[in-house]
CSV table of C-alpha atoms and ligand atoms in Angstrom, one decimal:
chain,number,residue,atom,x,y,z
A,1,MET,CA,2.3,-203.6,-105.0
A,2,THR,CA,3.9,-203.8,-108.6
A,3,GLY,CA,5.4,-201.3,-111.0
A,4,PRO,CA,8.8,-199.6,-111.3
A,5,VAL,CA,10.5,-197.9,-108.3
A,6,LEU,CA,12.7,-195.0,-108.5
A,7,VAL,CA,15.7,-195.4,-106.2
A,8,SER,CA,18.6,-193.4,-105.2
A,9,ALA,CA,21.5,-194.6,-107.2
A,10,CYS,CA,23.9,-194.7,-104.2
A,11,LEU,CA,21.9,-197.4,-102.6
A,12,LEU,CA,22.5,-199.6,-105.6
A,13,GLY,CA,26.3,-199.3,-104.8
A,14,ARG,CA,27.0,-196.4,-107.4
A,15,CYS,CA,29.8,-194.2,-106.1
A,16,CYS,CA,28.1,-191.0,-106.6
A,17,ARG,CA,27.8,-189.7,-103.0
A,18,TYR,CA,29.4,-186.3,-102.2
A,19,ASP,CA,32.6,-188.1,-100.8
A,20,GLY,CA,32.7,-190.5,-103.9
A,21,THR,CA,31.3,-193.6,-102.0
A,22,GLY,CA,28.1,-195.6,-102.6
A,23,LYS,CA,27.0,-198.7,-100.7
A,24,ALA,CA,24.5,-201.3,-102.0
A,25,LEU,CA,21.6,-202.1,-99.8
A,26,PRO,CA,20.7,-205.7,-99.8
A,27,GLU,CA,17.2,-205.3,-99.2
A,28,LEU,CA,17.1,-203.1,-102.3
A,29,ILE,CA,18.8,-205.8,-104.3
A,30,ARG,CA,16.0,-208.3,-102.9
A,31,LEU,CA,13.3,-205.6,-104.1
A,32,GLY,CA,14.9,-205.6,-107.6
A,33,GLU,CA,14.3,-209.3,-108.0
A,34,ARG,CA,10.6,-208.5,-108.1
A,35,ARG,CA,10.4,-205.0,-109.5
A,36,ARG,CA,12.1,-203.0,-111.9
A,37,LEU,CA,14.5,-200.5,-110.2
A,38,VAL,CA,15.0,-197.0,-111.9
A,39,PRO,CA,18.3,-195.5,-110.2
A,40,VAL,CA,18.7,-191.8,-110.3
A,41,CYS,CA,21.3,-189.5,-108.6
A,42,PRO,CA,19.6,-186.0,-108.4
A,43,GLU,CA,22.7,-184.3,-107.4
A,44,CYS,CA,24.5,-185.7,-110.5
A,45,LEU,CA,21.6,-184.9,-112.6
A,46,GLY,CA,21.8,-181.5,-111.4
A,47,GLY,CA,25.4,-181.0,-113.0
A,48,LEU,CA,27.2,-181.3,-109.8
A,49,PRO,CA,30.6,-183.3,-109.6
A,50,THR,CA,31.5,-186.2,-107.6
A,51,PRO,CA,33.2,-185.8,-105.2
A,52,ARG,CA,31.8,-182.5,-104.2
A,53,PRO,CA,31.6,-180.6,-100.8
A,54,PRO,CA,28.9,-181.7,-98.5
A,55,ALA,CA,25.7,-179.5,-98.7
A,56,GLU,CA,22.7,-179.1,-96.4
A,57,ARG,CA,19.5,-177.3,-96.8
A,58,GLN,CA,18.8,-173.9,-95.2
A,59,GLY,CA,15.2,-173.4,-95.7
A,60,GLU,CA,14.4,-173.1,-99.4
A,61,ARG,CA,18.1,-172.7,-100.1
A,62,VAL,CA,20.8,-175.3,-100.3
A,63,VAL,CA,24.5,-174.3,-99.3
A,64,ASN,CA,27.5,-176.3,-99.4
A,65,GLN,CA,30.2,-176.3,-96.8
A,66,GLU,CA,32.4,-173.9,-98.7
A,67,GLY,CA,29.5,-171.4,-98.5
A,68,ASP,CA,28.3,-171.7,-102.2
A,69,ASP,CA,24.6,-171.5,-102.8
A,70,VAL,CA,24.1,-174.7,-104.9
A,71,THR,CA,20.1,-174.4,-104.7
A,72,GLU,CA,19.8,-174.1,-108.5
A,73,ALA,CA,21.7,-177.4,-109.1
A,74,TYR,CA,19.7,-179.1,-106.4
A,75,CYS,CA,16.4,-177.9,-108.0
A,76,ARG,CA,17.6,-178.9,-111.6
A,77,GLY,CA,18.3,-182.5,-110.3
A,78,ALA,CA,15.0,-182.8,-108.7
A,79,GLU,CA,13.3,-181.8,-111.9
A,80,GLN,CA,15.1,-184.3,-113.7
A,81,ALA,CA,14.5,-187.0,-111.2
A,82,LEU,CA,10.6,-186.2,-111.4
A,83,ARG,CA,10.7,-186.4,-115.2
A,84,ILE,CA,12.4,-189.8,-115.2
A,85,ALA,CA,9.9,-191.0,-112.6
A,86,ARG,CA,7.1,-189.9,-114.7
A,87,GLU,CA,8.5,-191.3,-117.8
A,88,GLN,CA,9.3,-194.7,-116.4
A,89,GLY,CA,6.0,-194.9,-114.6
A,90,CYS,CA,7.2,-194.8,-111.1
A,91,THR,CA,4.8,-194.2,-108.2
A,92,VAL,CA,7.2,-195.0,-105.5
A,93,ALA,CA,10.6,-194.0,-104.5
A,94,VAL,CA,13.1,-195.4,-102.1
A,95,LEU,CA,15.6,-192.7,-101.2
A,96,LYS,CA,18.7,-192.2,-99.2
A,97,GLU,CA,17.8,-190.8,-95.7
A,98,ARG,CA,19.1,-187.3,-94.5
A,99,SER,CA,20.5,-186.4,-97.8
A,100,PRO,CA,19.7,-182.7,-98.8
A,101,SER,CA,18.3,-184.1,-102.1
A,102,CYS,CA,16.9,-187.6,-101.2
A,103,GLY,CA,16.3,-187.4,-97.6
A,104,ALA,CA,12.8,-188.1,-96.7
A,105,GLY,CA,11.5,-187.0,-93.0
A,106,GLN,CA,14.7,-186.0,-91.5
A,107,ILE,CA,17.4,-184.0,-92.9
A,108,TYR,CA,20.5,-182.1,-91.5
A,109,ASP,CA,19.7,-178.7,-90.0
A,110,GLY,CA,22.0,-176.4,-92.3
A,111,THR,CA,24.5,-175.9,-89.7
A,112,PHE,CA,27.1,-178.6,-90.8
A,113,ARG,CA,27.1,-179.9,-87.0
A,114,HIS,CA,25.4,-183.2,-87.8
A,115,ILE,CA,22.2,-182.2,-86.1
A,116,LEU,CA,19.0,-183.5,-87.6
A,117,THR,CA,15.9,-181.8,-88.0
A,118,ALA,CA,12.4,-182.6,-89.5
A,119,GLY,CA,12.2,-182.1,-93.2
A,120,ASP,CA,12.6,-183.4,-96.7
A,121,GLY,CA,15.4,-183.1,-99.2
A,122,VAL,CA,14.6,-181.1,-102.3
A,123,THR,CA,14.1,-184.1,-104.6
A,124,ALA,CA,11.8,-185.9,-102.0
A,125,GLU,CA,10.0,-182.9,-101.4
A,126,LEU,CA,9.3,-182.3,-105.2
A,127,LEU,CA,8.4,-186.1,-105.7
A,128,ARG,CA,6.0,-186.1,-102.8
A,129,LYS,CA,4.3,-182.9,-104.2
A,130,ASN,CA,3.6,-184.7,-107.4
A,131,GLY,CA,2.1,-187.7,-105.8
A,132,ILE,CA,5.0,-190.1,-105.6
A,133,THR,CA,5.2,-192.1,-102.3
A,134,VAL,CA,8.8,-191.6,-100.8
A,135,VAL,CA,10.1,-194.3,-98.7
A,136,GLY,CA,13.5,-193.9,-96.7
A,137,GLU,CA,15.8,-196.8,-97.0
A,138,SER,CA,15.2,-197.8,-93.3
A,139,GLN,CA,11.5,-198.3,-94.2
A,140,ILE,CA,12.2,-200.5,-97.4
A,141,HIS,CA,10.8,-203.8,-95.7
A,142,THR,CA,7.3,-202.0,-96.1
A,143,LEU,CA,7.7,-202.6,-99.9
A,144,LEU,CA,9.2,-206.3,-99.5
B,3,SF4,FE1,22.6,-190.6,-103.2
B,3,SF4,FE2,20.7,-189.0,-103.7
B,3,SF4,FE3,22.9,-188.0,-102.8
B,3,SF4,FE4,22.7,-189.0,-105.2
B,3,SF4,S1,21.8,-187.3,-104.4
B,3,SF4,S2,24.6,-189.6,-103.8
B,3,SF4,S3,21.4,-190.6,-105.1
B,3,SF4,S4,21.7,-189.6,-101.8
């Protein structure tokens, strides 16, 4: 497989996570030696500050730990990530698992009790619906 890969910016070490951290994933650095990586942070693209309160999906809504409905910012960020993926010609994305934006396959259940449930983050869901293959970071070996 060739072509550029959309990636969660925090997986490249950008400190854009809700708590102001980021952690570079060595396998992603390796992938970057062979393919062009296109980093995005949907939550930042949606206009949210860093740091920010943690948020979880509650059905179609996204709510932060302070009880604010932040769905609009999450949807705006997802649209921006999709726009960038299309502009850059990305057909695959490597995204941070369990995030309410980037999570693929498993996310927290909306109770803020660290309970996982089946589902995608808002951005992962939109990318998939638009034909982009989404790979969680633990599955990156499938691209190496
Ligand atoms: Fe990382 Fe995605 Fe969260 Fe941004 S929105 S910090 S890229 S997991």
